[in-house]
Amino acid sequence: MSRIYLPSQGDEDWRRLLADPIKHWREGYSAMCLARCWEKAGGLPSEIARLLTLIGPLPELLLALPEHKVPLPGSQRGDSQNDLFALIRAGGHTVAVTIEGKVDEPFDQPLGRWLANASDGKRKRLAFICELLGLTQPLSDNIRYQLLHRTASAVIEARRFKTDAAAMIVHSFSPTRRWFEDYSAFVALFGATAEPDQLVCVHPGSTPRLYLGWASGEIPHQTQNSVLPPS
């Protein structure tokens, strides 16, 4: 995996990084919404910045990497491909943040389905994630695996960049906050309570500190340099 990153010239540059640049790049879906929102902001979208004021004042985007892959043990295809990874300064603190974009798409498979006939590699990966996040197995079959490995990615990258905190934030563009219940169940694993448009510290004493959040955004309009896939 290359460690050389090129500056974006617009949301179309995000498209080529997708696992399927045709199927996943659609009007009203998370990949396009996320790209348009962050490109339009030219920094941190206001709903993300508001959440991060819990960590420190005047949050500032230092670096953002779309479709950022974080290796996980247990499989040759063990990377967690995060919708967006960001390094952010909030006051005197730096934060490694993974962003999971959502509109109507679910958080992939529930853990029970993901573990059905699981290989040794899958079980090794889940054990690694649970140890990293301070969670005790067995977990509920209804917990979404995607939230587990996205949060693990934030902690891994926080340690790699030696930041003060790690955060996994769901950036939702759903007007009905679809799938919030799944996010809430995940937050409850840490003994915390989820609220829309709030950041909660679930591991205040850990190094790095770990935060989880849900940010509500509006579906952005098409930008000038966006090109829709052929129908």
Short mmCIF file of C-alpha atoms in Angstrom, two decimals:
data_model
loop_
_atom_site.label_atom_id
_atom_site.label_comp_id
_atom_site.label_asym_id
_atom_site.label_seq_id
_atom_site.Cartn_x
_atom_site.Cartn_y
_atom_site.Cartn_z
CA MET A 1 0.00 0.00 0.00
CA SER A 2 1.45 3.35 -1.06
CA ARG A 3 2.17 5.95 1.61
CA ILE A 4 2.22 8.80 -0.95
CA TYR A 5 -0.93 10.92 -1.06
CA LEU A 6 -1.88 13.58 -3.59
CA PRO A 7 -3.95 16.73 -2.94
CA SER A 8 -7.57 16.60 -4.04
CA GLN A 9 -8.88 18.93 -6.73
CA GLY A 10 -12.53 18.15 -6.02
CA ASP A 11 -14.93 15.39 -5.06
CA GLU A 12 -14.33 13.44 -8.28
CA ASP A 13 -10.85 12.63 -6.96
CA TRP A 14 -12.53 10.67 -4.17
CA ARG A 15 -14.43 8.52 -6.64
CA ARG A 16 -11.43 6.73 -8.13
CA LEU A 17 -10.44 5.50 -4.65
CA LEU A 18 -13.66 3.55 -4.12
CA ALA A 19 -13.70 -0.24 -4.24
CA ASP A 20 -16.28 0.07 -7.04
CA PRO A 21 -16.16 3.61 -8.57
CA ILE A 22 -19.36 2.97 -10.56
CA LYS A 23 -21.60 1.15 -8.09
CA HIS A 24 -20.59 3.17 -5.02
CA TRP A 25 -20.66 6.63 -6.63
CA ARG A 26 -24.36 7.48 -6.78
CA GLU A 27 -26.50 10.54 -6.15
CA GLY A 28 -27.88 10.54 -2.60
CA TYR A 29 -25.52 7.80 -1.36
CA SER A 30 -22.88 8.11 1.33
CA ALA A 31 -19.67 8.17 -0.75
CA MET A 32 -20.82 11.07 -2.92
CA CYS A 33 -22.45 12.93 -0.02
CA LEU A 34 -19.34 12.69 2.11
CA ALA A 35 -17.02 13.85 -0.68
CA ARG A 36 -19.20 16.81 -1.61
CA CYS A 37 -19.70 17.87 2.00
CA TRP A 38 -16.03 17.84 2.95
CA GLU A 39 -14.86 19.41 -0.32
CA LYS A 40 -17.44 22.19 0.05
CA ALA A 41 -16.35 22.84 3.64
CA GLY A 42 -12.72 23.29 2.63
CA GLY A 43 -11.84 22.10 6.12
CA LEU A 44 -14.08 20.66 8.80
CA PRO A 45 -17.84 20.57 8.12
CA SER A 46 -19.56 22.58 10.83
CA GLU A 47 -21.38 19.54 12.28
CA ILE A 48 -18.05 17.74 12.74
CA ALA A 49 -16.35 20.78 14.24
CA ARG A 50 -19.16 21.22 16.76
CA LEU A 51 -18.68 17.67 18.04
CA LEU A 52 -14.94 18.07 18.45
CA THR A 53 -15.22 21.16 20.65
CA LEU A 54 -15.71 18.63 23.47
CA ILE A 55 -11.99 17.88 23.08
CA GLY A 56 -10.77 21.45 22.56
CA PRO A 57 -11.74 24.85 21.10
CA LEU A 58 -11.57 25.84 17.44
CA PRO A 59 -11.08 22.39 15.86
CA GLU A 60 -8.92 22.59 12.73
CA LEU A 61 -8.42 20.03 9.97
CA LEU A 62 -4.75 19.22 9.46
CA LEU A 63 -5.05 16.34 6.99
CA ALA A 64 -7.83 14.26 5.45
CA LEU A 65 -7.37 10.99 3.55
CA PRO A 66 -10.40 9.52 1.72
CA GLU A 67 -10.77 5.73 1.56
CA HIS A 68 -7.87 5.27 3.97
CA LYS A 69 -6.87 1.64 4.55
CA VAL A 70 -5.75 0.44 7.97
CA PRO A 71 -4.33 -3.10 8.17
CA LEU A 72 -5.92 -5.55 10.61
CA PRO A 73 -4.60 -9.01 11.50
CA GLY A 74 -6.19 -12.29 10.58
CA SER A 75 -6.64 -12.20 6.81
CA GLN A 76 -4.88 -11.36 3.58
CA ARG A 77 -7.79 -8.99 2.94
CA GLY A 78 -7.82 -7.65 6.47
CA ASP A 79 -7.63 -3.91 5.77
CA SER A 80 -10.35 -1.66 7.11
CA GLN A 81 -11.08 0.78 4.27
CA ASN A 82 -12.31 3.85 6.11
CA ASP A 83 -14.49 6.35 4.26
CA LEU A 84 -12.27 9.14 5.59
CA PHE A 85 -9.37 9.47 8.00
CA ALA A 86 -8.53 12.88 9.43
CA LEU A 87 -5.91 14.39 11.70
CA ILE A 88 -7.46 17.27 13.61
CA ARG A 89 -6.17 19.82 16.12
CA ALA A 90 -8.63 20.91 18.81
CA GLY A 91 -7.11 23.47 21.13
CA GLY A 92 -3.89 21.94 22.44
CA HIS A 93 -4.89 18.39 21.48
CA THR A 94 -4.48 16.35 18.31
CA VAL A 95 -7.06 13.75 17.34
CA ALA A 96 -7.00 10.83 14.89
CA VAL A 97 -10.52 10.51 13.49
CA THR A 98 -12.15 7.89 11.29
CA ILE A 99 -15.33 9.07 9.57
CA GLU A 100 -18.03 6.63 8.50
CA GLY A 101 -20.43 8.21 5.99
CA LYS A 102 -24.05 7.07 5.98
CA VAL A 103 -27.34 7.89 4.27
CA ASP A 104 -29.65 4.87 3.95
CA GLU A 105 -26.98 2.17 3.71
CA PRO A 106 -26.69 -0.11 6.78
CA PHE A 107 -23.52 -0.71 8.77
CA ASP A 108 -22.79 -3.85 6.77
CA GLN A 109 -23.29 -7.22 8.54
CA PRO A 110 -24.27 -7.81 12.16
CA LEU A 111 -21.60 -9.69 14.06
CA GLY A 112 -23.62 -12.91 14.24
CA ARG A 113 -23.80 -13.15 10.46
CA TRP A 114 -20.18 -12.08 10.02
CA LEU A 115 -19.06 -14.85 12.38
CA ALA A 116 -21.16 -17.61 10.77
CA ASN A 117 -18.74 -20.39 9.81
CA ALA A 118 -15.93 -17.99 10.70
CA SER A 119 -12.35 -18.83 9.78
CA ASP A 120 -9.54 -18.77 12.33
CA GLY A 121 -8.45 -15.54 10.71
CA LYS A 122 -11.77 -13.85 11.41
CA ARG A 123 -11.74 -14.97 15.02
CA LYS A 124 -8.17 -13.76 15.42
CA ARG A 125 -9.16 -10.36 13.99
CA LEU A 126 -12.16 -10.02 16.30
CA ALA A 127 -10.04 -10.96 19.33
CA PHE A 128 -7.49 -8.31 18.34
CA ILE A 129 -10.19 -5.65 17.96
CA CYS A 130 -11.82 -6.48 21.27
CA GLU A 131 -8.51 -6.35 23.12
CA LEU A 132 -7.65 -3.05 21.43
CA LEU A 133 -11.00 -1.50 22.38
CA GLY A 134 -11.19 -3.00 25.86
CA LEU A 135 -14.25 -5.12 25.07
CA THR A 136 -14.96 -8.60 26.44
CA GLN A 137 -16.25 -11.40 24.24
CA PRO A 138 -18.78 -12.68 23.47
CA LEU A 139 -20.43 -9.61 22.00
CA SER A 140 -24.08 -9.46 20.99
CA ASP A 141 -24.81 -10.94 17.57
CA ASN A 142 -26.63 -7.71 16.66
CA ILE A 143 -23.54 -5.46 16.97
CA ARG A 144 -22.41 -4.23 13.58
CA TYR A 145 -18.92 -5.44 12.73
CA GLN A 146 -18.25 -2.33 10.63
CA LEU A 147 -18.42 -0.10 13.72
CA LEU A 148 -15.92 -2.32 15.49
CA HIS A 149 -13.24 -2.20 12.85
CA ARG A 150 -13.74 1.48 12.04
CA THR A 151 -13.22 2.32 15.72
CA ALA A 152 -10.19 0.03 15.87
CA SER A 153 -8.77 1.92 12.89
CA ALA A 154 -9.02 5.19 14.79
CA VAL A 155 -7.10 3.77 17.76
CA ILE A 156 -4.44 2.16 15.55
CA GLU A 157 -3.82 5.40 13.68
CA ALA A 158 -3.88 7.46 16.88
CA ARG A 159 -1.07 5.30 18.22
CA ARG A 160 0.82 5.46 14.93
CA PHE A 161 0.65 9.26 14.78
CA LYS A 162 0.99 9.59 18.59
CA THR A 163 -2.11 11.76 18.92
CA ASP A 164 -3.78 12.66 22.22
CA ALA A 165 -7.11 11.11 21.28
CA ALA A 166 -8.87 8.83 18.81
CA ALA A 167 -12.43 9.23 17.56
CA MET A 168 -14.83 7.34 15.32
CA ILE A 169 -17.61 9.57 14.02
CA VAL A 170 -20.62 8.52 11.97
CA HIS A 171 -21.33 11.37 9.53
CA SER A 172 -24.99 10.78 8.72
CA PHE A 173 -26.87 12.46 5.90
CA SER A 174 -30.12 10.66 6.68
CA PRO A 175 -32.96 13.06 7.62
CA THR A 176 -34.50 10.29 9.74
CA ARG A 177 -31.18 9.32 11.41
CA ARG A 178 -31.50 5.86 9.94
CA TRP A 179 -29.39 3.19 11.68
CA PHE A 180 -28.85 5.35 14.78
CA GLU A 181 -30.13 2.42 16.87
CA ASP A 182 -27.21 0.29 15.65
CA TYR A 183 -24.75 3.03 16.56
CA SER A 184 -26.40 3.43 19.98
CA ALA A 185 -26.09 -0.31 20.67
CA PHE A 186 -22.40 -0.11 19.80
CA VAL A 187 -21.81 2.82 22.16
CA ALA A 188 -23.60 0.89 24.91
CA LEU A 189 -20.86 -1.79 24.73
CA PHE A 190 -18.61 0.75 26.44
CA GLY A 191 -21.17 1.54 29.17
CA ALA A 192 -22.00 4.89 27.56
CA THR A 193 -25.16 6.44 26.14
CA ALA A 194 -25.36 7.69 22.57
CA GLU A 195 -27.03 10.96 21.60
CA PRO A 196 -27.36 12.43 18.09
CA ASP A 197 -24.90 15.25 17.36
CA GLN A 198 -22.83 14.56 20.44
CA LEU A 199 -19.37 13.17 21.07
CA VAL A 200 -18.93 10.85 24.04
CA CYS A 201 -15.65 9.79 25.62
CA VAL A 202 -15.89 6.03 26.14
CA HIS A 203 -12.30 5.48 27.38
CA PRO A 204 -11.27 8.64 29.29
CA GLY A 205 -8.34 6.99 31.04
CA SER A 206 -6.80 5.23 28.05
CA THR A 207 -3.87 6.34 25.91
CA PRO A 208 -5.09 7.64 23.56
CA ARG A 209 -8.52 8.65 24.90
CA LEU A 210 -11.31 7.20 22.76
CA TYR A 211 -14.40 9.11 21.60
CA LEU A 212 -17.47 8.07 19.59
CA GLY A 213 -19.85 10.47 17.87
CA TRP A 214 -22.78 10.91 15.52
CA ALA A 215 -22.89 14.03 13.33
CA SER A 216 -25.99 14.97 11.31
CA GLY A 217 -25.39 16.65 7.97
CA GLU A 218 -27.58 17.63 5.03
CA ILE A 219 -27.29 15.96 1.65
CA PRO A 220 -25.14 18.42 -0.35
CA HIS A 221 -26.04 19.59 -3.83
CA GLN A 222 -23.99 18.65 -6.86
CA THR A 223 -20.78 20.63 -7.16
CA GLN A 224 -19.52 22.07 -10.40
CA ASN A 225 -16.82 19.46 -10.93
CA SER A 226 -18.99 16.43 -10.08
CA VAL A 227 -19.69 14.04 -12.94
CA LEU A 228 -22.36 11.41 -12.45
CA PRO A 229 -21.80 7.86 -13.71
CA PRO A 230 -23.63 6.85 -16.87
CA SER A 231 -27.10 5.41 -16.30
#
